[in-house]
mmCIF file of C-alpha atoms and ligand atoms in Angstrom:
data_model
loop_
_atom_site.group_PDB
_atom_site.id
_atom_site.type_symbol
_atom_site.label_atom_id
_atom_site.label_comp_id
_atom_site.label_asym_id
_atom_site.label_seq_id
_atom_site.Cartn_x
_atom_site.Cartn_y
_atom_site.Cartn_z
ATOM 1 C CA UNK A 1 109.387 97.679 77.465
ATOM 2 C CA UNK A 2 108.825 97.634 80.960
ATOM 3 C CA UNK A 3 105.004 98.395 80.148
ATOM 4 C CA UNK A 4 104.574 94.836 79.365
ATOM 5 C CA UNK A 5 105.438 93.377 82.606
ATOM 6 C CA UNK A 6 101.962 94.143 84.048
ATOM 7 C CA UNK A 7 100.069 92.821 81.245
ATOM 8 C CA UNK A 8 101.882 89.803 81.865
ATOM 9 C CA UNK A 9 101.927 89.172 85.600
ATOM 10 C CA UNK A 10 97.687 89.756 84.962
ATOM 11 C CA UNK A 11 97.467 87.145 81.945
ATOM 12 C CA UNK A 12 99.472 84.409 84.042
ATOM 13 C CA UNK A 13 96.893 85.348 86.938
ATOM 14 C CA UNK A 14 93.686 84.646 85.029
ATOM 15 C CA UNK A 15 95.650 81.284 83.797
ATOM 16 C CA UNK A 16 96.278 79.909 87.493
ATOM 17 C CA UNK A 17 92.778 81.093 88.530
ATOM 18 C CA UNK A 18 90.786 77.920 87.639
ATOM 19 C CA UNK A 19 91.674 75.631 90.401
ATOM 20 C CA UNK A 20 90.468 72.134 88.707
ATOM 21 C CA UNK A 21 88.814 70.048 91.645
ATOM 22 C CA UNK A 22 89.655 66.336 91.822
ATOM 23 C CA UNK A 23 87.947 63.663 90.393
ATOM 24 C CA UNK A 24 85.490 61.749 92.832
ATOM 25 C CA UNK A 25 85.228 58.304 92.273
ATOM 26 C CA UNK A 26 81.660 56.688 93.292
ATOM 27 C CA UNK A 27 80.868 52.681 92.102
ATOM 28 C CA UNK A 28 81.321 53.030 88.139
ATOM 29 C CA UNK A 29 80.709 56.896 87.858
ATOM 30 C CA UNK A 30 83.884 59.543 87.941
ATOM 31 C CA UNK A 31 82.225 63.186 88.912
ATOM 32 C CA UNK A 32 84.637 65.577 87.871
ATOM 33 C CA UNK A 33 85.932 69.899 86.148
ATOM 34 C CA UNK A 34 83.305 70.480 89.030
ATOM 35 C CA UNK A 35 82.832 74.621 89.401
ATOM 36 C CA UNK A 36 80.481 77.520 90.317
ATOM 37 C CA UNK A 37 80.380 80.775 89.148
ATOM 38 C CA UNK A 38 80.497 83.464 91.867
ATOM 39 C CA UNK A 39 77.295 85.204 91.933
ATOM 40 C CA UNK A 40 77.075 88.978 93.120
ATOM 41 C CA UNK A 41 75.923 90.561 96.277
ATOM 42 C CA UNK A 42 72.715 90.097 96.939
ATOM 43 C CA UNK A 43 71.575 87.805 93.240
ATOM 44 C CA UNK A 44 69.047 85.230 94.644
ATOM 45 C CA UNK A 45 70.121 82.795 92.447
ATOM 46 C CA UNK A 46 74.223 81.335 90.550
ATOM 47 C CA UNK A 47 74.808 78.046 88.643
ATOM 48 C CA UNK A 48 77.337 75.424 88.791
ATOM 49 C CA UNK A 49 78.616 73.198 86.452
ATOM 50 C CA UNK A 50 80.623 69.111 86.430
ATOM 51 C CA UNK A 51 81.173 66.009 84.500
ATOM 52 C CA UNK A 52 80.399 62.396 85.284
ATOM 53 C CA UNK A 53 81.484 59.479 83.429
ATOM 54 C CA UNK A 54 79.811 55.995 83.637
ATOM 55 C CA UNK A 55 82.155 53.595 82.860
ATOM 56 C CA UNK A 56 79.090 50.790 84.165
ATOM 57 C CA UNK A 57 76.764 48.822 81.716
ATOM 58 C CA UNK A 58 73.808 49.899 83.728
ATOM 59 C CA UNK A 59 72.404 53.818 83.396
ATOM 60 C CA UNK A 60 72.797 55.697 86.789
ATOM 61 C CA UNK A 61 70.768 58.781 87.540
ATOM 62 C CA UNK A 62 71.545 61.605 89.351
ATOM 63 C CA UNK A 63 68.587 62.420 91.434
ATOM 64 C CA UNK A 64 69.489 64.891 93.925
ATOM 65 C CA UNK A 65 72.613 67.589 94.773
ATOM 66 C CA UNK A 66 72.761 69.176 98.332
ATOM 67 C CA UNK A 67 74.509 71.827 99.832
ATOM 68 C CA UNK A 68 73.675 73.895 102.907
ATOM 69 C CA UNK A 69 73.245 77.375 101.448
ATOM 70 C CA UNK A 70 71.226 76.766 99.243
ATOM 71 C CA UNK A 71 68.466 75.060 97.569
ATOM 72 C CA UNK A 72 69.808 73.009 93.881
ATOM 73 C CA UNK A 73 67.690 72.043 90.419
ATOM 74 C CA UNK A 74 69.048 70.543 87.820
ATOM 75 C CA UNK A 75 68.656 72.717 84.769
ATOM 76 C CA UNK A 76 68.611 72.071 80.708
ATOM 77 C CA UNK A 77 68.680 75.338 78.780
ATOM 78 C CA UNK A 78 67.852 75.316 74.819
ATOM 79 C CA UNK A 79 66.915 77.598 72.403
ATOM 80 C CA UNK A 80 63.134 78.287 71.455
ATOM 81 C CA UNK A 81 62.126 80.433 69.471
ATOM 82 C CA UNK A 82 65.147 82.516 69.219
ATOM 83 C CA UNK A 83 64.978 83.153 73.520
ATOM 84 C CA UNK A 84 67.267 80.900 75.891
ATOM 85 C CA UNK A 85 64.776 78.659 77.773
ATOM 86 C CA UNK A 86 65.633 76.415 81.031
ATOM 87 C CA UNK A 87 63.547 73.946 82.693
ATOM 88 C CA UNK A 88 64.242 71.783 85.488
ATOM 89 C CA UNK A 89 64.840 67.993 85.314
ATOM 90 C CA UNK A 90 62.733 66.420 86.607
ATOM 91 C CA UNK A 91 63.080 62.405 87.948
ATOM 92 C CA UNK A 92 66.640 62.764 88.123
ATOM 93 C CA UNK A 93 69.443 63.237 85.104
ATOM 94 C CA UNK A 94 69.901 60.305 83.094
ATOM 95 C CA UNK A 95 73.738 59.463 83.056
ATOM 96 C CA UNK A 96 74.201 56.747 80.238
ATOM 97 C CA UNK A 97 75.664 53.664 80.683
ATOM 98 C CA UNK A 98 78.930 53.850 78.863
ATOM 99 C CA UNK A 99 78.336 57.494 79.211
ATOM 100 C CA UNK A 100 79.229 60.977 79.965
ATOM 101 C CA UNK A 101 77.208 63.758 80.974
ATOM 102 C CA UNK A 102 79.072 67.256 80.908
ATOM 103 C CA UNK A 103 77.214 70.266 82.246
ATOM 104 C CA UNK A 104 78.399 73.543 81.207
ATOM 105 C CA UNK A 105 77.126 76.977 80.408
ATOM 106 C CA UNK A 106 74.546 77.067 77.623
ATOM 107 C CA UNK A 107 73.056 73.593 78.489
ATOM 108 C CA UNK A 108 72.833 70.921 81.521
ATOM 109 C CA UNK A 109 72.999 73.367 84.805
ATOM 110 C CA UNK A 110 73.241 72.981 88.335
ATOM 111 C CA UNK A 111 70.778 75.979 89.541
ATOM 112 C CA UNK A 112 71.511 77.423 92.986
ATOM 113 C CA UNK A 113 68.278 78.883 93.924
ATOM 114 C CA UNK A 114 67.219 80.889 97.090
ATOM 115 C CA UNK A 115 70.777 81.364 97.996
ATOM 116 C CA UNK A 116 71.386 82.469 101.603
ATOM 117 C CA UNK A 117 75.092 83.955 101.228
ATOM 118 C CA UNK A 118 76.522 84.704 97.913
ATOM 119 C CA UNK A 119 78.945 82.262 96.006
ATOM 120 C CA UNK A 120 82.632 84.123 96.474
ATOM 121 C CA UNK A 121 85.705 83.602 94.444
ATOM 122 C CA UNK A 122 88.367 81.501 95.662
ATOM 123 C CA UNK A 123 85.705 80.440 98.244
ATOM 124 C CA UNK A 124 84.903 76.595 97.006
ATOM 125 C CA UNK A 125 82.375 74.489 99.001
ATOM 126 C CA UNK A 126 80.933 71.024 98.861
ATOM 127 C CA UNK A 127 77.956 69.297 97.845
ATOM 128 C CA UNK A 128 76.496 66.170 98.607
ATOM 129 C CA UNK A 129 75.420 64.512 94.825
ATOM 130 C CA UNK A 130 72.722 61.027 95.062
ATOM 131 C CA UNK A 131 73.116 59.008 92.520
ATOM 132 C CA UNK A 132 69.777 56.565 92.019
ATOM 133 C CA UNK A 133 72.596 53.462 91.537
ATOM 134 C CA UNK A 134 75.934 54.628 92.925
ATOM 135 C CA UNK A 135 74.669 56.200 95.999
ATOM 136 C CA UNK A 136 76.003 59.553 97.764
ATOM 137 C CA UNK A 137 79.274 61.333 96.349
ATOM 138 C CA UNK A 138 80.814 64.731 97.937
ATOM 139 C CA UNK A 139 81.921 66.896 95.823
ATOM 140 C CA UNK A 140 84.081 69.865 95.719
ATOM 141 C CA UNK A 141 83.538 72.764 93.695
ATOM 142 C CA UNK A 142 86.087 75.539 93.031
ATOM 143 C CA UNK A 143 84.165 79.005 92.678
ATOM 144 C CA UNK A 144 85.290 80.724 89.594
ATOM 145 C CA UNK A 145 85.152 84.576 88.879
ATOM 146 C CA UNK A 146 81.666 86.570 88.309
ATOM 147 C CA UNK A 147 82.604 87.448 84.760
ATOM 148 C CA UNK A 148 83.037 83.401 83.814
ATOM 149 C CA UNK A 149 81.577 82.670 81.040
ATOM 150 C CA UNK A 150 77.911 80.897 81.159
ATOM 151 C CA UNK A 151 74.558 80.581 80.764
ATOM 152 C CA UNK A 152 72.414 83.810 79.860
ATOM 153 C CA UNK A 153 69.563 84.715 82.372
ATOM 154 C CA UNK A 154 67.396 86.126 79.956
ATOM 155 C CA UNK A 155 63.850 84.593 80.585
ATOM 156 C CA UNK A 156 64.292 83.295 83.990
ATOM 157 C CA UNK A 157 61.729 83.118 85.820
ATOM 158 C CA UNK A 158 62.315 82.984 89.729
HETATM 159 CU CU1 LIG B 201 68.738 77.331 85.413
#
């Protein structure tokens, strides 16, 4: 019996990990379940992922996301042709009025590119997010385990 303890102190471990950050409230938009994967030693590039809500009757964009290790694109990732594709958004990402945007592996992406330290676990930083409408919002983001699940690489080109 006593074999089980460890199993169980590890499973209530990976439960706690995900620290949720709070919500940030900017005009009519709520940007929040913001995260970023840890990336390891020495990748040039990791993603992140949030949610905002519009709860306006005008359309927002978001048209730029800055932090200071690093250089950001927003990402969309689909299917083509049986290979995972992504391509960066360009003029901003549309949040609907009414709306809610979620980004989260296997679609909408925040891409970290040209990182200049790598993204650590338990490590979370903040980033400065311009909104076309709503103007500037900062941003925390918890930084999750390497093994999180997300987006597949395959294809990138870098
Ligand atoms: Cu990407």
């Amino acid at each position: 019996m006593k074999a089980l303890f460890p199993t169980a102190v590890l499973a209530l471990a990976l439960v706690v990990a995900p620290a949720i950050a709070a919500p940030v409230k900017i005009g009519d938009l709520t940007v929040k379940d913001a995260w970023a994967r840890a990336t390891p030693k020495g990748a040039p590039v990791g993603v992140g992922y949030l949610t905002i809500e519009n709860d306006g009757a005008t359309a927002d964009r978001l048209t730029g996301i800055v932090v200071d290790f690093a250089h950001i694109e927003v990402h969309d990732m689909s299917m083509k042709n049986g290979v995972m594709e992504m391509r960066e958004i360009t003029g901003g990402l549309e949040i609907p009025a009414h709306g809610t945007v979620t980004l989260k592996p296997s679609g909408y992406h925040l891409m970290f590119m040209r990182l200049n330290h790598p993204m650590v676990q338990g490590q979370p930083f903040k980033a400065t997010l311009t909104f076309q409408h709503a103007g500037k919002a900062t941003v925390d983001f918890p930084v999750m385990p390497v093994g999180s699940p997300g987006p597949a690489m395959n294809g990138m080109k870098m």
